[in-house]
XYZ file of C-alpha atoms in Angstrom:
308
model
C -25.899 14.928 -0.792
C -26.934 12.068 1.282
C -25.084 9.427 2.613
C -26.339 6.875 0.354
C -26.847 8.874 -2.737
C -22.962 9.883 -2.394
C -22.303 5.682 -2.308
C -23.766 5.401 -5.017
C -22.541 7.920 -6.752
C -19.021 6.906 -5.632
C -19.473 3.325 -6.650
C -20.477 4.381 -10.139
C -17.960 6.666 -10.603
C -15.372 3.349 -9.955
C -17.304 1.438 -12.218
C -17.400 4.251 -15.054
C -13.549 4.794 -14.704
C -12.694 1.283 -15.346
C -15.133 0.939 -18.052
C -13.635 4.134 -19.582
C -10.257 2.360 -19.666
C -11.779 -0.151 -22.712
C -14.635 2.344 -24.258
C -14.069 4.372 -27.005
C -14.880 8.144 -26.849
C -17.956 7.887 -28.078
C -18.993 6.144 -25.533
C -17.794 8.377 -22.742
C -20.389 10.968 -23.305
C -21.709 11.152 -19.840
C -23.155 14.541 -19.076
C -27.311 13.256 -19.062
C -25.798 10.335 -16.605
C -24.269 12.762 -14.862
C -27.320 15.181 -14.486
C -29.327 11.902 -13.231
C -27.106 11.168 -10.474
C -27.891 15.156 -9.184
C -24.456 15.764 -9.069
C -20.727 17.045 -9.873
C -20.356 15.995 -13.278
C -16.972 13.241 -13.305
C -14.106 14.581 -15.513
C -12.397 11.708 -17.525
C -9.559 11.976 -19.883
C -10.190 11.125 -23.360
C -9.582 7.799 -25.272
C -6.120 8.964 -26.211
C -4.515 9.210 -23.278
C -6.359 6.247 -21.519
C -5.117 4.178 -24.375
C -1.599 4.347 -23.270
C -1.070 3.164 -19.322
C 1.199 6.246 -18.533
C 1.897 7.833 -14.875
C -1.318 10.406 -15.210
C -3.557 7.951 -16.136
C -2.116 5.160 -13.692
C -2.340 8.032 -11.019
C -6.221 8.489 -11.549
C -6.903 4.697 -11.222
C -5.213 4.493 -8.186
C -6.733 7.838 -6.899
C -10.051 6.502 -7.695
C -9.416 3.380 -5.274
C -7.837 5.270 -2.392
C -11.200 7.239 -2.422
C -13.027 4.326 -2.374
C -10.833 3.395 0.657
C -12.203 7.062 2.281
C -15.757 6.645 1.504
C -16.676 3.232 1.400
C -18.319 2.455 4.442
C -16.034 -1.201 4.648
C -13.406 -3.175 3.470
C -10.437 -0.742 4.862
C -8.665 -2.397 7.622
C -7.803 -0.233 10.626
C -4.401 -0.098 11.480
C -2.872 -1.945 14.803
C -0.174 0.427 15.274
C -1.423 3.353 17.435
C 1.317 4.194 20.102
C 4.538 5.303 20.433
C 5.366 2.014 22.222
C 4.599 0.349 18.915
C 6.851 2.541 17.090
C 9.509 2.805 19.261
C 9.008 -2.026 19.064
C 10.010 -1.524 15.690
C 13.031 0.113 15.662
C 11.649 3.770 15.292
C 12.981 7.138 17.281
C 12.051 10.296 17.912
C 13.271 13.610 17.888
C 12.316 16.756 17.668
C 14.142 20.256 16.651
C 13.162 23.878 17.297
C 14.554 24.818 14.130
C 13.264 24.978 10.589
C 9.797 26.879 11.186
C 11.481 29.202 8.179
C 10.412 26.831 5.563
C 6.877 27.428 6.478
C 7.217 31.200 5.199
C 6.820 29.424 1.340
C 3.770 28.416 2.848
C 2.413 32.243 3.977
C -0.155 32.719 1.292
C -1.875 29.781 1.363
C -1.932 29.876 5.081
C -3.313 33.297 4.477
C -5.737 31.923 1.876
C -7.224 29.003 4.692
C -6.688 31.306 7.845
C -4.057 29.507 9.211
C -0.772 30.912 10.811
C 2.651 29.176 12.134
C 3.297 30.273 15.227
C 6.344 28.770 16.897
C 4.340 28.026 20.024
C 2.253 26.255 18.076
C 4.085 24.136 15.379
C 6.875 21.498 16.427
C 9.264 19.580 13.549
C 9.501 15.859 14.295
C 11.711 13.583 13.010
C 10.927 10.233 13.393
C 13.861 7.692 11.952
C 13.925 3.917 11.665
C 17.355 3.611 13.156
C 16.959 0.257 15.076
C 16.611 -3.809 15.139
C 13.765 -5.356 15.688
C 11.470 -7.935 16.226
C 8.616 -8.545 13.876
C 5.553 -10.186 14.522
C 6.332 -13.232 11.951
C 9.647 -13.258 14.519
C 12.184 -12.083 12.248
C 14.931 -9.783 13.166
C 14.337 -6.461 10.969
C 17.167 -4.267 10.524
C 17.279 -0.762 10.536
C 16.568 0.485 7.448
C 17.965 4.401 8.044
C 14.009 5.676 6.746
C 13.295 8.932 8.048
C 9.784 11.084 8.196
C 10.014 14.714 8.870
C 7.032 16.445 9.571
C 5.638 19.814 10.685
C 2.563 19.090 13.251
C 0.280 22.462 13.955
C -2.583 20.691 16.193
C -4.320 23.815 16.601
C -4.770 24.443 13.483
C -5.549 21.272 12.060
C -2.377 20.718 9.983
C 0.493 18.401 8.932
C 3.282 19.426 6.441
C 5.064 16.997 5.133
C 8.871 18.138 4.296
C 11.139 14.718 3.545
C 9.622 11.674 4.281
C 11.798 8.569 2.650
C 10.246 5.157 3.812
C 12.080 1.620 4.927
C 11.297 0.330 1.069
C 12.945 3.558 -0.216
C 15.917 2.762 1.542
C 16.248 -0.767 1.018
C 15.676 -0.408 -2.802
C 18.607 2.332 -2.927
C 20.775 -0.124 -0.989
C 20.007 -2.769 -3.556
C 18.830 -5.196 -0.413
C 17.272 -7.703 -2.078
C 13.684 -9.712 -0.066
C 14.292 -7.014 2.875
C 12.567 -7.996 6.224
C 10.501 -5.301 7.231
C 9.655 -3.803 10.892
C 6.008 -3.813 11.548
C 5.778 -0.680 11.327
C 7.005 0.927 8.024
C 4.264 3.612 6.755
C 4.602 7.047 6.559
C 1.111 6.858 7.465
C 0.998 5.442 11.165
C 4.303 7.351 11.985
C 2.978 10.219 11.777
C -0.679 9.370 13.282
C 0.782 8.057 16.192
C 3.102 11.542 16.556
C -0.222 13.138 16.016
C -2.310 11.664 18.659
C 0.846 12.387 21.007
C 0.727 15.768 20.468
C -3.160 15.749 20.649
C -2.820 14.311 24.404
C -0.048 16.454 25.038
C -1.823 19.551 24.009
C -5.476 18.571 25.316
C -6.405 18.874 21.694
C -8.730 17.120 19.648
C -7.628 13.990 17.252
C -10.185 14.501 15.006
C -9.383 17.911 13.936
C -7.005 17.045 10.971
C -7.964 19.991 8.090
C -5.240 19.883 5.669
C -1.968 18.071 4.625
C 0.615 19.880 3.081
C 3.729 18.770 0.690
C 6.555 21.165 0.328
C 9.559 20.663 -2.214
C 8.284 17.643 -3.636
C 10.763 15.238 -5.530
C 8.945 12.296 -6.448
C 9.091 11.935 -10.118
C 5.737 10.643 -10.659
C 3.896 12.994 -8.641
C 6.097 16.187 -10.100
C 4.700 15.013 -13.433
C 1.345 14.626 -12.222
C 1.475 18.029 -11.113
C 3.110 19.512 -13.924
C 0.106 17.919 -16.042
C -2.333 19.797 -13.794
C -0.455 23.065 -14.093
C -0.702 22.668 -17.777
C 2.651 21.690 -18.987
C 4.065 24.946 -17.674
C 4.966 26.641 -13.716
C 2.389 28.526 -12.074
C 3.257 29.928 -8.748
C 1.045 30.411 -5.927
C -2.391 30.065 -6.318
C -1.497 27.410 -8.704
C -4.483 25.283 -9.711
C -7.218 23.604 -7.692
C -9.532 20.471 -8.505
C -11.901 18.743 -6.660
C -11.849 14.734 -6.242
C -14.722 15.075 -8.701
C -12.071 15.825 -11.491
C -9.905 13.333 -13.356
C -7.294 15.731 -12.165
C -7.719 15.644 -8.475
C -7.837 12.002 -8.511
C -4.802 12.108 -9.967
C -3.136 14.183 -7.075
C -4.632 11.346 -4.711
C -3.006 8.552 -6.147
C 0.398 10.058 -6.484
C 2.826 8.393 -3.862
C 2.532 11.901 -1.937
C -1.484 11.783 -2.286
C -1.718 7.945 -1.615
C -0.039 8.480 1.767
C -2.525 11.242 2.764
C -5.689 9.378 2.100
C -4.187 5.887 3.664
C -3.676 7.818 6.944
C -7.229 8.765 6.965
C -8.603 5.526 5.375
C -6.830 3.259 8.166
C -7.752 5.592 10.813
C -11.385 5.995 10.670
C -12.208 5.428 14.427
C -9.555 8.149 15.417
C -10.330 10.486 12.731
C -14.043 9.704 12.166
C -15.558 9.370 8.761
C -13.532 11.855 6.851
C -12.496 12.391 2.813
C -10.325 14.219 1.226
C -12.464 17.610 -0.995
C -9.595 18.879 -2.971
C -5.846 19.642 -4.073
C -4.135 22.751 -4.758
C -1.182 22.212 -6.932
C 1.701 25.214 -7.356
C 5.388 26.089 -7.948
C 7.248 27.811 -6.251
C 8.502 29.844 -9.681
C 7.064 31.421 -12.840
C 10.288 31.604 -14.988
C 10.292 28.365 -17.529
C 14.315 28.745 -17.356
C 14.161 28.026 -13.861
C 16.731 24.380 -13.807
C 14.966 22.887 -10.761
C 11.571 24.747 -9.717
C 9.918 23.376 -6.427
C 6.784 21.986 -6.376
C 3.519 21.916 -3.853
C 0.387 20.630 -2.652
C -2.062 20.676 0.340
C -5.224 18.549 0.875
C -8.346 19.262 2.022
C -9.904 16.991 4.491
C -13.424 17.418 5.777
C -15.836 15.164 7.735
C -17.665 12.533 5.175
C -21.004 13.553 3.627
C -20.743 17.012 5.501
């Protein structure tokens, strides 16, 4: 699809979303419109369940706008923060572990599945935790706020996984801190672009060469609904289910807080990255038994160059 046909299309997918939020069902009968725009036909969920404002259907609005954020070709501002002197100015530290490569082994078929491997020689664990004052740019003193992002970087390969990542706001809400100040930087997604370019210069590697995201052992309650929505209201280990950002579904999986992150890194990152957007999600758990108390949950993203 061209360029500008794909604008198009995106920008009446938005428009048909957020009309479908008021329409009745009748009126969502969009195959023929479909077919005239030459291509994938967009999913939406019925009346019923767009009629009530719950966490799916929140999730797919906001999925729907952090794709517009990939693909539109303006509007997204790039983010200032692009060295590890500016993370290290607002309070942030960073260490690293040689440790913990087992808990890519969950990970082995879908590596398998996308030809990817974990070699220790290539993959390093970074922690990087927000565990000192600072000086903002409005020239307020920001504590720390104890936030920590731990991530598995495999350059050659073109992959993150994300294992616990628990932002400044998460912090300050469990503390009950009431009008926090905030460091400049705060997002898990310029942490970890910054500790990816490092390790891009470090290695002589290409930036640009970011292929998938992964989440392991999610706990965020919205997105662990989301997901068990996609999965059909039941578990379904590995291969799970995949959508494409053409479905209602997939769009969901974006604008969960662990999909959100994922598209803002690439969104706000655009001259580092170049013009990329997110294809699909694979959703999974990590058990089939319906007793199973606490089953884990997972997802990667699939990033590829825009309009290739």
């Amino acid at each position: 699809m061209g360029r500008i046909q794909r604008f198009t299309s995106l920008v009446l997918r938005f428009l048909i979303f957020h009309l479908a939020l008021l329409l009745p069902a009748e009126v969502l009968a969009l195959e023929s419109f479909n077919k005239s725009l030459n291509t994938q036909p967009l999913y939406i969920p019925t009346s019923n369940h767009l009629s009530k404002r719950d966490t799916y259907s929140d999730a797919i609005d906001k999925g729907l706008n952090y794709l517009c954020f990939l693909e539109f070709p303006f509007g997204t501002r790039q983010s200032i923060y692009t060295t590890v002197g500016d993370l290290e100015n607002s309070g942030w530290s960073r260490y690293s572990t040689e440790g913990g490569l087992t808990k890519l082994d969950d990970l082995e078929p879908a590596f398998n599945r996308l030809g990817l491997t974990h070699d220790p020689a290539d993959v390093e664990l970074i922690f990087w935790t927000h565990d000192a004052r600072s000086t903002n740019a409005k020239g307020q003193t920001a504590p720390p706020s104890e936030a920590a992002y731990s991530n598995f970087f495999n350059l050659r390969h073109g992959y993150i996984v994300a294992e616990n990542n628990y932002g400044p706001a998460y912090w300050f809400e469990e503390e009950g801190i009431q009008n926090p100040i905030y460091a400049d930087v705060t997002y898990w997604s310029d942490v970890v672009f910054v500790e990816w370019q490092f390790q891009a210069t470090q290695r002589r590697l290409a930036v640009r060469e970011l292929n998938y995201v992964f989440r392991i052992e999610i706990t965020n309650e919205d997105t662990i609904e989301v997901i068990q929505r996609i999965l059909g209201g039941t578990y379904r280990p590995w291969p799970g289910v995949s959508v494409p950002m053409s479905d209602a579904a997939g769009l969901a999986m974006l604008g969960t807080p662990n999909g959100r992150g994922v598209a803002w890194l690439l969104a706000t990152h655009k001259e580092q990255f170049g013009k990329k957007t997110i294809e699909s999600v694979t959703v999974w758990s990590d058990s089939g038994d319906p007793n199973d108390p606490q089953p884990l949950y997972y997802a990667y993203f699939v990033i590829v160059p825009l309009g290739g």
